[in-house]
Amino acid sequence: MEDSQKLPLFHESGIYHFNDSNTVFIDPVRVLNRSYNRFTISPSTYYPRFFESRTLTPKNPISTTVSSSPTKRKRKKRKRSSKDSRPLNDREQIALQRHQELRPLLLKAHECLLKSNGLLDALRSLRSENVSHCLKEECEGSEQCFVELGQQSPDLVVTLNLRIRDSDKDLEDSPNVYCEQRSILPAFNNLVANDTEDDAVADILNNHYIMPRESCFYMSDLGQIRNLIPAHTDCGFNLIMVDPPWENASAHQKSRYPTLPNRYFLSLPIKQLTHTEGALVALWVTNREKLRSFVEKELFAAWGVSYAASFHWLKVKANGSLISDLDLFHHRPYESLILGYSPGKVKNSDNQTKFKPLKDDHVIMSIPGDYSRKPPIADLLQEYIPGVKPPRCVELFAREVMAGWVAWGNEPLHFQDSRYFVKK
Ligand code: SAM
């Protein structure tokens, strides 16, 4: 397909497929905005690192701490180079070999992007697009810390404001086709659902959170995750996305959310969350070799998941360049998504669950958003998700709520704060 045909599709869907490869570029803002009717996420709030010098940024500790001064950057680089001069240990050798094997695929993907002038122009124009950032009053006031609130005020309530379409009335004939419905529900340890086809607004204390159509959240600590297990496996999930709070040495990460030792993830009830017809499990991992070997040797086995493939998320800047040197040992400009299948109860005559094979050659490129925020890639996984259509999807350790999904974690409303949205 020619660029002239692909660009309009990209503007509509947020996804650009490069010819003859399993490489895509995605704009998370466009992808997510497909799920909202009355609100939009603006590029200036999704990409704070990209916009911070030019626009009003939300009063948000995240966006102010992301940029590091040139002196700090120099200090970091020096540290790394002195470390790099010592011989690599066994684990680092394995990590290097893994990187060397992946390198040609990533370079090829990046080359595709650099050759797509139309797409690069579209990325550059992100700055001028929708610079009407979030309403100032929405950005003032402090962001709510749900982790603390959950501990201090577990009985807090959420007021859910839904707009329900009156199916007897015609949209063109009557201006009052919607009626408002308000419910007051426990905010924690409770499944809160917007089961309408419109955006809903959830109010907690004085803050507003935008929920896309047909979405749910369950806000709790890991101790309560079992409440998500359905009574019948027919109501289980076909796609289980997991982005655990892995421990690492970064103080930066520690200031953003609490982390957990690996052993806690072994008991995630993946089997019990799986739909009768099986589930595709998609797990985000960092590049630490210790973590990769934990996932490959212990975690998937504990979950009863069979490894299928790894996809790679290559992070680029708005000018198309990589966010860091591809070969920088401790700061690779990519992360991986490890995919596996969790068998359901439906088996074929050989007592095997039938799943579509996956290959290791998928590269997803995007401009990274806020710290540790992953791009919305469900569209790219659709063809591999087993069972019912549309599939039932859950995200574990979520910080945002997506249309058609259940979001679980101790702060699933974090990026739903109205400060990240503008009214249409
Ligand atoms: N996927 C998310 C995104 O794209 O923005 C990032 C998830 S982040 C890596 C991990 C999340 O797990 C954080 O929101 C953190 O607060 C949450 N978390 C940490 N400890 C938890 C616990 N004990 N119970 C539930 N969630 C926890």
Short mmCIF file of C-alpha atoms and ligand atoms in Angstrom, two decimals, residues 147 220-222 243-245 257-260 372-374 395 397-400 408-411 415, ligand 1:
data_model
loop_
_atom_site.label_atom_id
_atom_site.label_comp_id
_atom_site.label_asym_id
_atom_site.label_seq_id
_atom_site.Cartn_x
_atom_site.Cartn_y
_atom_site.Cartn_z
CA VAL A 147 -2.20 3.84 46.93
CA SER A 220 -7.41 -2.86 45.24
CA ASP A 221 -4.16 -4.19 46.56
CA LEU A 222 -2.78 -7.50 45.29
CA ASP A 243 2.62 -5.02 33.54
CA PRO A 244 3.99 -5.87 36.98
CA PRO A 245 5.67 -3.37 39.30
CA TYR A 257 4.72 3.62 42.35
CA PRO A 258 5.47 0.86 44.83
CA THR A 259 7.22 -2.25 43.52
CA LEU A 260 7.02 -5.90 44.55
CA SER A 372 6.51 3.39 32.40
CA ARG A 373 3.28 4.01 30.45
CA LYS A 374 2.92 1.29 27.82
CA GLU A 395 -5.20 -5.59 32.46
CA PHE A 397 -1.52 -3.58 37.44
CA ALA A 398 -3.29 -1.08 35.18
CA ARG A 399 -2.96 2.69 35.47
CA GLU A 400 -5.59 3.42 32.85
CA TRP A 408 -7.25 -3.91 37.96
CA GLY A 409 -4.49 -2.46 40.15
CA ASN A 410 -3.99 -0.14 43.09
CA GLU A 411 -4.33 2.96 40.86
CA PHE A 415 -4.33 8.31 33.75
N1 SAM B 1 0.81 -0.61 32.60
C1 SAM B 1 0.87 0.61 33.35
C2 SAM B 1 0.91 1.79 32.39
O1 SAM B 1 1.05 1.57 31.16
O2 SAM B 1 0.80 2.92 32.82
C3 SAM B 1 2.05 0.67 34.26
C4 SAM B 1 1.93 -0.27 35.42
S1 SAM B 1 3.22 -0.04 36.55
C5 SAM B 1 4.54 -0.88 35.81
C6 SAM B 1 2.78 -1.10 37.88
C7 SAM B 1 1.56 -0.71 38.69
O3 SAM B 1 1.38 -1.69 39.73
C8 SAM B 1 1.65 0.65 39.40
O4 SAM B 1 0.48 1.36 39.16
C9 SAM B 1 1.71 0.26 40.90
O5 SAM B 1 1.13 1.24 41.76
C10 SAM B 1 0.92 -1.03 40.89
N2 SAM B 1 1.16 -1.83 42.12
C11 SAM B 1 2.28 -1.89 42.87
N3 SAM B 1 2.09 -2.68 43.94
C12 SAM B 1 0.82 -3.13 43.88
C13 SAM B 1 0.03 -3.96 44.74
N4 SAM B 1 0.53 -4.49 45.86
N5 SAM B 1 -1.24 -4.19 44.40
C14 SAM B 1 -1.77 -3.64 43.25
N6 SAM B 1 -1.07 -2.85 42.40
C15 SAM B 1 0.21 -2.60 42.72
#
